[in-house]
mmCIF file of C-alpha atoms in Angstrom:
data_model
loop_
_atom_site.group_PDB
_atom_site.id
_atom_site.type_symbol
_atom_site.label_atom_id
_atom_site.label_comp_id
_atom_site.label_asym_id
_atom_site.label_seq_id
_atom_site.Cartn_x
_atom_site.Cartn_y
_atom_site.Cartn_z
ATOM 1 C CA UNK O 1 182.012 -84.241 -97.480
ATOM 2 C CA UNK O 2 184.971 -86.630 -98.571
ATOM 3 C CA UNK O 3 185.382 -89.694 -96.600
ATOM 4 C CA UNK O 4 188.626 -88.621 -95.645
ATOM 5 C CA UNK O 5 187.006 -85.315 -93.958
ATOM 6 C CA UNK O 6 184.551 -87.669 -92.305
ATOM 7 C CA UNK O 7 187.234 -89.894 -91.073
ATOM 8 C CA UNK O 8 189.076 -86.788 -89.460
ATOM 9 C CA UNK O 9 186.059 -85.613 -87.748
ATOM 10 C CA UNK O 10 185.334 -89.105 -86.308
ATOM 11 C CA UNK O 11 189.082 -88.901 -84.953
ATOM 12 C CA UNK O 12 188.633 -85.472 -83.772
ATOM 13 C CA UNK O 13 185.244 -86.412 -82.020
ATOM 14 C CA UNK O 14 187.177 -89.189 -80.023
ATOM 15 C CA UNK O 15 190.065 -87.252 -79.368
ATOM 16 C CA UNK O 16 187.756 -84.348 -77.734
ATOM 17 C CA UNK O 17 185.870 -87.047 -75.944
ATOM 18 C CA UNK O 18 188.756 -88.068 -74.392
ATOM 19 C CA UNK O 19 190.230 -84.799 -73.360
ATOM 20 C CA UNK O 20 187.404 -82.238 -73.195
ATOM 21 C CA UNK O 21 183.993 -83.290 -73.827
ATOM 22 C CA UNK O 22 182.492 -80.082 -73.511
ATOM 23 C CA UNK O 23 184.511 -78.863 -76.136
ATOM 24 C CA UNK O 24 183.340 -81.786 -78.327
ATOM 25 C CA UNK O 25 179.737 -80.988 -77.969
ATOM 26 C CA UNK O 26 180.174 -77.321 -78.782
ATOM 27 C CA UNK O 27 182.835 -77.961 -81.856
ATOM 28 C CA UNK O 28 181.450 -81.127 -83.335
ATOM 29 C CA UNK O 29 177.497 -80.910 -83.332
ATOM 30 C CA UNK O 30 175.268 -78.410 -84.336
ATOM 31 C CA UNK O 31 172.596 -76.380 -82.200
ATOM 32 C CA UNK O 32 169.810 -78.721 -83.979
ATOM 33 C CA UNK O 33 171.576 -81.882 -82.690
ATOM 34 C CA UNK O 34 169.865 -85.167 -82.662
ATOM 35 C CA UNK O 35 171.634 -88.003 -80.468
ATOM 36 C CA UNK O 36 170.007 -91.416 -79.615
ATOM 37 C CA UNK O 37 171.738 -93.854 -77.158
ATOM 38 C CA UNK O 38 169.404 -96.534 -78.222
ATOM 39 C CA UNK O 39 167.391 -98.090 -75.468
ATOM 40 C CA UNK O 40 168.670 -95.432 -72.852
ATOM 41 C CA UNK O 41 168.051 -91.881 -74.227
ATOM 42 C CA UNK O 42 167.767 -89.109 -76.903
ATOM 43 C CA UNK O 43 169.064 -85.900 -76.799
ATOM 44 C CA UNK O 44 168.166 -82.962 -78.930
ATOM 45 C CA UNK O 45 169.349 -80.080 -76.996
ATOM 46 C CA UNK O 46 172.815 -79.086 -76.334
ATOM 47 C CA UNK O 47 172.459 -77.853 -72.863
ATOM 48 C CA UNK O 48 171.037 -81.153 -71.740
ATOM 49 C CA UNK O 49 173.873 -83.065 -73.538
ATOM 50 C CA UNK O 50 176.215 -81.014 -71.346
ATOM 51 C CA UNK O 51 174.332 -82.218 -68.403
ATOM 52 C CA UNK O 52 174.427 -85.793 -69.392
ATOM 53 C CA UNK O 53 178.302 -85.659 -70.233
ATOM 54 C CA UNK O 54 179.097 -84.311 -66.926
ATOM 55 C CA UNK O 55 176.931 -86.842 -65.124
ATOM 56 C CA UNK O 56 179.099 -89.232 -67.179
ATOM 57 C CA UNK O 57 182.204 -87.772 -65.829
ATOM 58 C CA UNK O 58 181.200 -87.720 -62.262
ATOM 59 C CA UNK O 59 181.062 -91.555 -62.393
ATOM 60 C CA UNK O 60 183.726 -91.990 -64.815
ATOM 61 C CA UNK O 61 186.330 -89.086 -65.008
ATOM 62 C CA UNK O 62 188.882 -91.246 -66.309
ATOM 63 C CA UNK O 63 186.776 -92.782 -69.309
ATOM 64 C CA UNK O 64 188.688 -93.441 -72.661
ATOM 65 C CA UNK O 65 187.174 -94.313 -76.091
ATOM 66 C CA UNK O 66 188.855 -95.499 -79.070
ATOM 67 C CA UNK O 67 187.721 -96.543 -82.356
ATOM 68 C CA UNK O 68 188.583 -99.908 -83.681
ATOM 69 C CA UNK O 69 186.979 -99.823 -87.019
ATOM 70 C CA UNK O 70 185.503 -96.703 -89.046
ATOM 71 C CA UNK O 71 183.480 -97.575 -91.978
ATOM 72 C CA UNK O 72 182.216 -94.986 -94.353
ATOM 73 C CA UNK O 73 178.571 -95.728 -95.159
ATOM 74 C CA UNK O 74 177.819 -93.129 -97.695
ATOM 75 C CA UNK O 75 178.991 -89.734 -98.511
ATOM 76 C CA UNK O 76 177.842 -88.236 -95.313
ATOM 77 C CA UNK O 77 177.623 -91.213 -92.777
ATOM 78 C CA UNK O 78 180.326 -93.087 -90.862
ATOM 79 C CA UNK O 79 179.777 -95.991 -88.672
ATOM 80 C CA UNK O 80 182.508 -96.534 -86.211
ATOM 81 C CA UNK O 81 182.918 -99.453 -83.366
ATOM 82 C CA UNK O 82 184.797 -98.668 -80.419
ATOM 83 C CA UNK O 83 185.450 -99.520 -77.016
ATOM 84 C CA UNK O 84 185.564 -97.469 -73.608
ATOM 85 C CA UNK O 85 187.268 -98.277 -70.694
ATOM 86 C CA UNK O 86 186.692 -96.383 -67.231
ATOM 87 C CA UNK O 87 187.169 -96.864 -63.215
ATOM 88 C CA UNK O 88 183.965 -97.217 -61.617
ATOM 89 C CA UNK O 89 184.759 -94.603 -58.743
ATOM 90 C CA UNK O 90 182.556 -96.364 -56.142
ATOM 91 C CA UNK O 91 184.254 -99.858 -56.719
ATOM 92 C CA UNK O 92 187.666 -99.029 -58.083
ATOM 93 C CA UNK O 93 187.065 -101.654 -60.604
ATOM 94 C CA UNK O 94 188.122 -101.167 -64.375
ATOM 95 C CA UNK O 95 185.076 -101.362 -66.494
ATOM 96 C CA UNK O 96 185.025 -101.840 -70.130
ATOM 97 C CA UNK O 97 182.314 -101.628 -72.731
ATOM 98 C CA UNK O 98 181.800 -101.832 -76.600
ATOM 99 C CA UNK O 99 180.042 -99.281 -78.660
ATOM 100 C CA UNK O 100 179.118 -98.621 -82.048
ATOM 101 C CA UNK O 101 177.949 -95.266 -83.501
ATOM 102 C CA UNK O 102 176.284 -94.157 -86.819
ATOM 103 C CA UNK O 103 177.225 -90.247 -87.385
ATOM 104 C CA UNK O 104 175.615 -88.384 -90.097
ATOM 105 C CA UNK O 105 178.238 -85.442 -90.635
ATOM 106 C CA UNK O 106 176.845 -82.191 -92.458
ATOM 107 C CA UNK O 107 178.924 -79.153 -93.142
ATOM 108 C CA UNK O 108 181.690 -80.538 -90.838
ATOM 109 C CA UNK O 109 179.292 -81.305 -88.052
ATOM 110 C CA UNK O 110 177.901 -84.507 -86.824
ATOM 111 C CA UNK O 111 174.047 -84.052 -87.508
ATOM 112 C CA UNK O 112 172.908 -87.142 -86.206
ATOM 113 C CA UNK O 113 174.478 -89.674 -83.849
ATOM 114 C CA UNK O 114 172.757 -92.935 -82.998
ATOM 115 C CA UNK O 115 174.901 -95.096 -80.642
ATOM 116 C CA UNK O 116 174.356 -98.589 -79.439
ATOM 117 C CA UNK O 117 176.016 -99.478 -76.233
ATOM 118 C CA UNK O 118 175.772 -102.001 -73.468
ATOM 119 C CA UNK O 119 174.198 -99.809 -70.784
ATOM 120 C CA UNK O 120 174.323 -102.487 -68.087
ATOM 121 C CA UNK O 121 178.280 -101.698 -67.771
ATOM 122 C CA UNK O 122 177.467 -98.232 -66.766
ATOM 123 C CA UNK O 123 174.303 -99.127 -64.805
ATOM 124 C CA UNK O 124 175.013 -98.144 -61.006
ATOM 125 C CA UNK O 125 178.613 -97.385 -61.774
ATOM 126 C CA UNK O 126 179.674 -95.044 -59.206
ATOM 127 C CA UNK O 127 176.094 -94.124 -58.078
ATOM 128 C CA UNK O 128 174.202 -96.862 -56.813
ATOM 129 C CA UNK O 129 171.802 -95.923 -59.384
ATOM 130 C CA UNK O 130 169.993 -98.578 -61.495
ATOM 131 C CA UNK O 131 169.892 -96.370 -64.450
ATOM 132 C CA UNK O 132 172.770 -95.160 -66.854
ATOM 133 C CA UNK O 133 173.498 -91.454 -66.406
ATOM 134 C CA UNK O 134 170.924 -89.092 -67.955
ATOM 135 C CA UNK O 135 168.243 -91.638 -67.933
ATOM 136 C CA UNK O 136 165.337 -91.228 -65.779
ATOM 137 C CA UNK O 137 165.489 -87.595 -65.217
ATOM 138 C CA UNK O 138 163.732 -86.584 -68.214
ATOM 139 C CA UNK O 139 160.361 -88.152 -67.619
ATOM 140 C CA UNK O 140 159.134 -84.844 -66.553
ATOM 141 C CA UNK O 141 157.801 -82.267 -68.891
ATOM 142 C CA UNK O 142 160.197 -79.580 -67.706
ATOM 143 C CA UNK O 143 163.261 -81.154 -69.269
ATOM 144 C CA UNK O 144 162.996 -80.286 -73.047
ATOM 145 C CA UNK O 145 165.252 -81.659 -75.070
ATOM 146 C CA UNK O 146 166.046 -85.231 -73.410
ATOM 147 C CA UNK O 147 163.944 -88.269 -73.280
ATOM 148 C CA UNK O 148 164.523 -91.507 -71.433
ATOM 149 C CA UNK O 149 163.738 -94.872 -72.340
ATOM 150 C CA UNK O 150 163.528 -97.362 -69.552
ATOM 151 C CA UNK O 151 166.510 -98.689 -68.288
ATOM 152 C CA UNK O 152 167.621 -102.255 -69.678
ATOM 153 C CA UNK O 153 167.150 -105.141 -67.504
ATOM 154 C CA UNK O 154 169.922 -106.308 -65.343
ATOM 155 C CA UNK O 155 172.503 -108.560 -66.996
ATOM 156 C CA UNK O 156 172.125 -112.207 -66.414
#
C-alpha cells in the first residue's frame, strides 16, 4: 500500500477507536490478527480483542486517543505516537497516557499491532484491580487467543 493509504488507515483506526471500538476491531483488523501491548498482553483472537476493549470501555467510557506523530517505516509499516485521555470512573480524575504503536498494514488491514504504553495509568482505574484491563484473565488454558504478561510494578 502507499504511504498515503497507510496514513488514511491509521487515521480511520483512531477515529473508530474513539467512536466505535468494536467497529474498529471488525473493520481494521483481519481474523488472524496479532496484537501485543508489550509487557501487558498479547491477543490473537478477535473475540478476545472485543472482550478486552469492552473491559476498557467499562472503566474509561470517555477515552479519546489522538495521533501526535505518524512515521512511515516501510511500504507496509506505520509507527504512530499519541496520547490517550480518559476519566477514571472510580475517582473522577482525568488521566492521560502516552502510547506508541507499530502497525503492519496488509491489504488495507492491520495485521500486526505492537503497542507500548504506560500501563500504570490504566492499572486500578475504576476497578480496584492491580492489573490493566484484560491482563490476568488469560492465565488459564481455557482462554485461547489471549495471553497476559505480569502486571508492571507500581510507579514510584
